[in-house]
Amino acid sequence: MKHTNVLLAGATGYLGGFLLKVLIERKNQVVAIVRNPDSLQNDHENYLEIKQAQVTRPETLRDICKGIDTVISTVGITRQKDGLTYMDVDYQANLNLLEEAKKAGVKHFVYVSAINGDKHRNLKILEAKEKFVDALKASGLHYTIVRPNGFFSDMKDFLEMAKSGRVYLFGSGHQKFNPIHGDDLARAIVATLDEGNKELSIGGPDVLSLNEISELALKTLNKPVKMVHLPDWSRKLTIWFLRTFTSVKTYGPIEFFLTLMAEDCIAPCFGTHHLEDFYKEVVQNNI
């Protein structure tokens, strides 16, 4: 990969932190945009410039893409705060960035959506992401749309559940998927920066069932393997109840999780990080 000038939006998030590390490792010039400059330490002044901006406020982005070859955006909200909606952030904020990229003649825009986003547009989180995907495809810029199969950081939820001594699953627990570590995903993204238009569905090296992930979580905490399998109708009822009686802020992430966890979801395997090692690291660091 040739060295390039990259604007990184979402640098303080889980994936953004790994992207920043890999981009600098490969000697790219990076402009990281952050809401709060104190949230990011600059140990690489030769390669990194930190600019204060808010992607939800287009006036703060003016001319931010000048001299930039590639924009990478991991901007999105999983758990809503600040009163902002998915449409405000996952769609509109990324659109604000795309408009600046077009004005500045940026060559390539990389956007991180989610696995099977195009198949589940009815889910609130994915509706906003995929609306932006449509805008990006129509923009005339070279694009890469990345669809990761869940992050290792999301798998901490199983560890949290396992602390009580048992894990609750809907259905048989045989549903399989392959979540990916942020470092592996960052390396895959940076490796594609020279390529033309593509959509990249990607997962980690281990395809695991929900039962196997639950077992890993319990064993890492030295708990006996106890799993409670709830009938699938209770999953559907939970989604209906949350959609009916709670705000999108509450039900959005749960709706997404419960829908995608109900079916096999296996993406092309990539990377060297294993969930078992990640769990051990999390538990060691928390003790």
Tab-separated table of C-alpha atoms in Angstrom:
chain	number	residue	atom	x	y	z
A	1	MET	CA	0.000	0.000	0.000
A	2	LYS	CA	1.344	3.430	-0.919
A	3	HIS	CA	1.388	6.078	1.809
A	4	THR	CA	-1.644	8.322	1.750
A	5	ASN	CA	-3.319	11.234	3.551
A	6	VAL	CA	-6.205	9.839	5.584
A	7	LEU	CA	-8.989	11.587	7.474
A	8	LEU	CA	-10.230	9.319	10.275
A	9	ALA	CA	-13.634	9.976	11.847
A	10	GLY	CA	-14.435	8.003	14.993
A	11	ALA	CA	-10.814	7.697	16.127
A	12	THR	CA	-11.715	7.432	19.826
A	13	GLY	CA	-14.041	4.425	19.373
A	14	TYR	CA	-13.174	0.715	19.662
A	15	LEU	CA	-12.359	0.195	15.961
A	16	GLY	CA	-11.094	3.761	15.441
A	17	GLY	CA	-8.307	3.262	17.980
A	18	PHE	CA	-7.001	0.207	16.119
A	19	LEU	CA	-7.309	1.947	12.734
A	20	LEU	CA	-5.266	4.871	14.002
A	21	LYS	CA	-2.531	2.532	15.252
A	22	VAL	CA	-2.344	0.550	11.977
A	23	LEU	CA	-2.455	3.648	9.725
A	24	ILE	CA	0.445	5.255	11.618
A	25	GLU	CA	2.351	1.959	11.733
A	26	ARG	CA	2.161	1.977	7.899
A	27	LYS	CA	3.427	5.593	7.825
A	28	ASN	CA	0.262	7.266	6.541
A	29	GLN	CA	-0.395	10.922	7.373
A	30	VAL	CA	-3.568	10.916	9.494
A	31	VAL	CA	-5.955	13.701	10.429
A	32	ALA	CA	-8.138	12.458	13.307
A	33	ILE	CA	-11.304	14.426	14.007
A	34	VAL	CA	-12.520	14.370	17.591
A	35	ARG	CA	-15.111	16.245	19.617
A	36	ASN	CA	-12.773	16.629	22.568
A	37	PRO	CA	-9.033	16.965	21.716
A	38	ASP	CA	-8.089	15.763	25.224
A	39	SER	CA	-9.671	12.380	24.459
A	40	LEU	CA	-6.792	11.461	22.133
A	41	GLN	CA	-3.110	11.512	23.001
A	42	ASN	CA	-0.722	12.464	20.220
A	43	ASP	CA	2.461	10.400	20.523
A	44	HIS	CA	3.066	10.500	16.742
A	45	GLU	CA	3.274	14.176	15.770
A	46	ASN	CA	5.137	13.335	12.533
A	47	TYR	CA	2.159	11.335	11.316
A	48	LEU	CA	-0.882	12.499	13.263
A	49	GLU	CA	-2.806	15.762	13.364
A	50	ILE	CA	-5.777	16.046	15.724
A	51	LYS	CA	-8.564	18.412	14.700
A	52	GLN	CA	-11.560	19.348	16.801
A	53	ALA	CA	-14.884	18.951	14.971
A	54	GLN	CA	-18.328	17.458	15.428
A	55	VAL	CA	-19.599	15.425	12.504
A	56	THR	CA	-23.182	16.213	13.539
A	57	ARG	CA	-22.454	19.926	13.038
A	58	PRO	CA	-21.478	20.579	9.399
A	59	GLU	CA	-20.155	24.092	10.118
A	60	THR	CA	-17.321	22.531	12.182
A	61	LEU	CA	-16.282	20.361	9.204
A	62	ARG	CA	-15.713	23.160	6.709
A	63	ASP	CA	-12.621	22.403	4.544
A	64	ILE	CA	-11.656	19.512	6.848
A	65	CYS	CA	-10.955	17.278	3.823
A	66	LYS	CA	-8.517	19.646	2.069
A	67	GLY	CA	-5.468	17.659	0.931
A	68	ILE	CA	-7.049	14.342	1.971
A	69	ASP	CA	-6.937	11.269	-0.317
A	70	THR	CA	-9.047	8.873	1.761
A	71	VAL	CA	-11.758	9.319	4.389
A	72	ILE	CA	-12.444	6.455	6.810
A	73	SER	CA	-15.581	6.752	8.926
A	74	THR	CA	-16.482	4.470	11.802
A	75	VAL	CA	-19.031	7.053	12.995
A	76	GLY	CA	-22.201	5.523	14.421
A	77	ILE	CA	-24.019	5.035	17.693
A	78	THR	CA	-24.763	1.706	19.283
A	79	ARG	CA	-26.167	3.018	22.523
A	80	GLN	CA	-27.758	6.413	22.034
A	81	LYS	CA	-26.857	9.423	24.146
A	82	ASP	CA	-26.938	13.231	23.841
A	83	GLY	CA	-30.506	13.014	22.531
A	84	LEU	CA	-29.199	12.178	19.029
A	85	THR	CA	-30.966	9.579	16.875
A	86	TYR	CA	-29.518	6.963	14.519
A	87	MET	CA	-30.599	9.170	11.609
A	88	ASP	CA	-28.761	12.151	13.166
A	89	VAL	CA	-25.486	10.256	13.507
A	90	ASP	CA	-25.260	7.088	11.369
A	91	TYR	CA	-26.893	8.823	8.393
A	92	GLN	CA	-26.720	12.620	8.601
A	93	ALA	CA	-23.324	13.020	10.301
A	94	ASN	CA	-21.701	10.710	7.752
A	95	LEU	CA	-23.505	12.601	4.973
A	96	ASN	CA	-22.001	15.861	6.301
A	97	LEU	CA	-18.569	14.251	6.012
A	98	LEU	CA	-19.320	12.905	2.526
A	99	GLU	CA	-20.343	16.393	1.287
A	100	GLU	CA	-16.997	17.799	2.487
A	101	ALA	CA	-15.154	14.873	0.870
A	102	LYS	CA	-16.860	15.549	-2.466
A	103	LYS	CA	-16.069	19.281	-2.307
A	104	ALA	CA	-12.386	18.586	-1.607
A	105	GLY	CA	-11.993	15.975	-4.365
A	106	VAL	CA	-11.306	13.060	-1.992
A	107	LYS	CA	-10.623	9.878	-3.997
A	108	HIS	CA	-11.871	7.142	-1.645
A	109	PHE	CA	-14.420	6.947	1.181
A	110	VAL	CA	-14.426	3.943	3.523
A	111	TYR	CA	-17.524	3.406	5.664
A	112	VAL	CA	-18.055	0.790	8.355
A	113	SER	CA	-21.648	-0.508	8.403
A	114	ALA	CA	-22.651	-3.909	9.858
A	115	ILE	CA	-23.052	-7.481	8.672
A	116	ASN	CA	-26.179	-8.093	6.568
A	117	GLY	CA	-27.158	-4.435	6.918
A	118	ASP	CA	-28.633	-4.552	3.435
A	119	LYS	CA	-30.855	-7.530	4.398
A	120	HIS	CA	-32.168	-6.056	7.669
A	121	ARG	CA	-33.013	-2.455	6.762
A	122	ASN	CA	-36.130	-2.715	8.933
A	123	LEU	CA	-33.954	-2.547	12.083
A	124	LYS	CA	-33.548	1.014	13.346
A	125	ILE	CA	-29.745	0.908	13.600
A	126	LEU	CA	-29.362	-0.558	10.116
A	127	GLU	CA	-31.990	1.641	8.465
A	128	ALA	CA	-29.819	4.723	9.075
A	129	LYS	CA	-26.530	3.003	8.162
A	130	GLU	CA	-27.897	1.658	4.891
A	131	LYS	CA	-29.447	4.991	3.950
A	132	PHE	CA	-25.921	6.393	4.121
A	133	VAL	CA	-24.563	3.420	2.121
A	134	ASP	CA	-27.030	4.363	-0.658
A	135	ALA	CA	-25.811	7.980	-0.595
A	136	LEU	CA	-22.161	6.873	-0.686
A	137	LYS	CA	-22.741	4.565	-3.657
A	138	ALA	CA	-24.442	7.408	-5.532
A	139	SER	CA	-21.714	9.957	-4.669
A	140	GLY	CA	-19.323	9.239	-7.533
A	141	LEU	CA	-16.435	8.626	-5.093
A	142	HIS	CA	-14.568	5.336	-4.906
A	143	TYR	CA	-16.027	3.546	-1.901
A	144	THR	CA	-15.431	0.607	0.398
A	145	ILE	CA	-18.353	-0.536	2.541
A	146	VAL	CA	-17.144	-2.719	5.400
A	147	ARG	CA	-19.597	-5.143	7.021
A	148	PRO	CA	-17.990	-6.675	10.135
A	149	ASN	CA	-19.623	-9.663	11.815
A	150	GLY	CA	-19.711	-8.231	15.347
A	151	PHE	CA	-16.748	-6.920	17.344
A	152	PHE	CA	-14.973	-8.759	20.147
A	153	SER	CA	-15.875	-5.767	22.334
A	154	ASP	CA	-19.584	-6.626	21.873
A	155	MET	CA	-18.891	-10.156	23.117
A	156	LYS	CA	-18.174	-8.746	26.590
A	157	ASP	CA	-21.951	-8.930	27.116
A	158	PHE	CA	-21.616	-12.724	27.424
A	159	LEU	CA	-18.897	-12.302	30.066
A	160	GLU	CA	-21.129	-9.894	31.989
A	161	MET	CA	-23.980	-12.417	31.911
A	162	ALA	CA	-21.650	-15.246	32.903
A	163	LYS	CA	-20.664	-13.421	36.121
A	164	SER	CA	-24.045	-14.399	37.586
A	165	GLY	CA	-23.164	-18.082	36.996
A	166	ARG	CA	-25.452	-18.744	34.026
A	167	VAL	CA	-26.015	-17.502	30.502
A	168	TYR	CA	-29.477	-17.059	28.981
A	169	LEU	CA	-29.925	-17.816	25.281
A	170	PHE	CA	-32.934	-17.727	22.966
A	171	GLY	CA	-33.546	-20.910	20.983
A	172	SER	CA	-31.136	-23.826	20.686
A	173	GLY	CA	-27.928	-21.788	20.913
A	174	HIS	CA	-26.630	-23.586	17.802
A	175	GLN	CA	-26.674	-20.334	15.784
A	176	LYS	CA	-23.131	-19.657	14.543
A	177	PHE	CA	-21.167	-16.542	13.751
A	178	ASN	CA	-17.578	-15.291	13.748
A	179	PRO	CA	-16.974	-11.969	15.514
A	180	ILE	CA	-13.725	-10.130	14.759
A	181	HIS	CA	-11.082	-8.354	16.842
A	182	GLY	CA	-10.655	-4.621	16.174
A	183	ASP	CA	-6.962	-5.051	15.296
A	184	ASP	CA	-7.699	-7.706	12.655
A	185	LEU	CA	-10.495	-5.610	11.162
A	186	ALA	CA	-8.313	-2.483	11.068
A	187	ARG	CA	-5.579	-4.387	9.194
A	188	ALA	CA	-8.107	-5.704	6.668
A	189	ILE	CA	-9.491	-2.196	6.068
A	190	VAL	CA	-6.087	-0.538	5.659
A	191	ALA	CA	-5.035	-3.294	3.210
A	192	THR	CA	-7.917	-2.336	0.866
A	193	LEU	CA	-7.238	1.417	0.680
A	194	ASP	CA	-5.721	1.207	-2.827
A	195	GLU	CA	-8.617	-0.775	-4.262
A	196	GLY	CA	-11.710	0.405	-6.154
A	197	ASN	CA	-15.368	0.035	-5.221
A	198	LYS	CA	-16.100	-2.953	-3.024
A	199	GLU	CA	-18.223	-4.274	-0.185
A	200	LEU	CA	-16.269	-6.240	2.365
A	201	SER	CA	-18.117	-8.693	4.614
A	202	ILE	CA	-15.635	-9.948	7.187
A	203	GLY	CA	-15.450	-11.990	10.377
A	204	GLY	CA	-12.819	-13.441	12.685
A	205	PRO	CA	-10.969	-16.768	12.295
A	206	ASP	CA	-13.230	-18.801	14.644
A	207	VAL	CA	-16.801	-19.735	13.724
A	208	LEU	CA	-18.559	-20.294	17.063
A	209	SER	CA	-22.078	-21.144	18.150
A	210	LEU	CA	-23.781	-19.095	20.852
A	211	ASN	CA	-23.477	-22.163	23.105
A	212	GLU	CA	-19.708	-22.256	22.514
A	213	ILE	CA	-19.322	-18.515	23.202
A	214	SER	CA	-21.361	-18.862	26.413
A	215	GLU	CA	-19.251	-21.848	27.480
A	216	LEU	CA	-16.051	-19.867	26.809
A	217	ALA	CA	-17.336	-16.961	28.924
A	218	LEU	CA	-18.304	-19.216	31.858
A	219	LYS	CA	-15.056	-21.223	31.756
A	220	THR	CA	-12.933	-18.043	31.592
A	221	LEU	CA	-14.601	-16.949	34.842
A	222	ASN	CA	-14.123	-20.453	36.329
A	223	LYS	CA	-17.884	-20.969	36.543
A	224	PRO	CA	-19.659	-24.273	35.946
A	225	VAL	CA	-21.240	-24.407	32.469
A	226	LYS	CA	-24.876	-23.455	33.033
A	227	MET	CA	-27.001	-22.232	30.155
A	228	VAL	CA	-30.709	-21.534	30.091
A	229	HIS	CA	-32.351	-21.897	26.670
A	230	LEU	CA	-35.467	-19.774	26.348
A	231	PRO	CA	-38.051	-20.591	23.643
A	232	ASP	CA	-37.700	-18.575	20.436
A	233	TRP	CA	-41.221	-17.149	20.765
A	234	SER	CA	-40.029	-15.319	23.877
A	235	ARG	CA	-37.330	-13.600	21.765
A	236	LYS	CA	-39.982	-12.387	19.305
A	237	LEU	CA	-42.227	-11.296	22.168
A	238	THR	CA	-39.347	-9.363	23.754
A	239	ILE	CA	-38.704	-7.477	20.492
A	240	TRP	CA	-42.421	-6.703	20.072
A	241	PHE	CA	-42.718	-5.545	23.691
A	242	LEU	CA	-39.676	-3.271	23.477
A	243	ARG	CA	-40.773	-1.766	20.146
A	244	THR	CA	-44.243	-1.109	21.556
A	245	PHE	CA	-43.457	0.192	25.022
A	246	THR	CA	-39.954	1.703	24.964
A	247	SER	CA	-38.160	4.408	22.983
A	248	VAL	CA	-35.933	3.646	20.004
A	249	LYS	CA	-33.019	4.625	22.253
A	250	THR	CA	-33.786	1.590	24.427
A	251	TYR	CA	-34.937	-0.935	21.869
A	252	GLY	CA	-32.589	-0.126	18.937
A	253	PRO	CA	-29.496	-2.050	20.088
A	254	ILE	CA	-31.528	-4.898	21.644
A	255	GLU	CA	-33.668	-5.304	18.503
A	256	PHE	CA	-30.457	-5.490	16.421
A	257	PHE	CA	-28.797	-8.011	18.742
A	258	LEU	CA	-31.838	-10.282	19.143
A	259	THR	CA	-32.624	-10.320	15.411
A	260	LEU	CA	-29.115	-11.115	14.194
A	261	MET	CA	-28.530	-13.677	16.954
A	262	ALA	CA	-31.511	-15.751	15.766
A	263	GLU	CA	-29.822	-17.062	12.623
A	264	ASP	CA	-26.448	-18.321	11.406
A	265	CYS	CA	-24.345	-15.372	10.322
A	266	ILE	CA	-20.954	-16.443	8.993
A	267	ALA	CA	-18.710	-13.993	7.134
A	268	PRO	CA	-15.430	-14.800	5.318
A	269	CYS	CA	-12.832	-15.604	8.013
A	270	PHE	CA	-9.888	-13.282	8.593
A	271	GLY	CA	-7.319	-12.533	11.265
A	272	THR	CA	-5.267	-14.104	14.021
A	273	HIS	CA	-7.035	-13.026	17.231
A	274	HIS	CA	-9.155	-15.594	19.078
A	275	LEU	CA	-12.130	-14.854	21.317
A	276	GLU	CA	-10.848	-17.196	24.035
A	277	ASP	CA	-7.642	-15.111	24.387
A	278	PHE	CA	-9.647	-11.875	24.350
A	279	TYR	CA	-11.859	-13.132	27.202
A	280	LYS	CA	-8.801	-14.131	29.263
A	281	GLU	CA	-7.275	-10.678	28.707
A	282	VAL	CA	-10.497	-8.886	29.740
A	283	VAL	CA	-10.815	-10.957	32.926
A	284	GLN	CA	-7.112	-10.467	33.845
A	285	ASN	CA	-7.346	-6.697	33.338
A	286	ASN	CA	-10.488	-6.419	35.436
A	287	ILE	CA	-9.019	-8.242	38.431
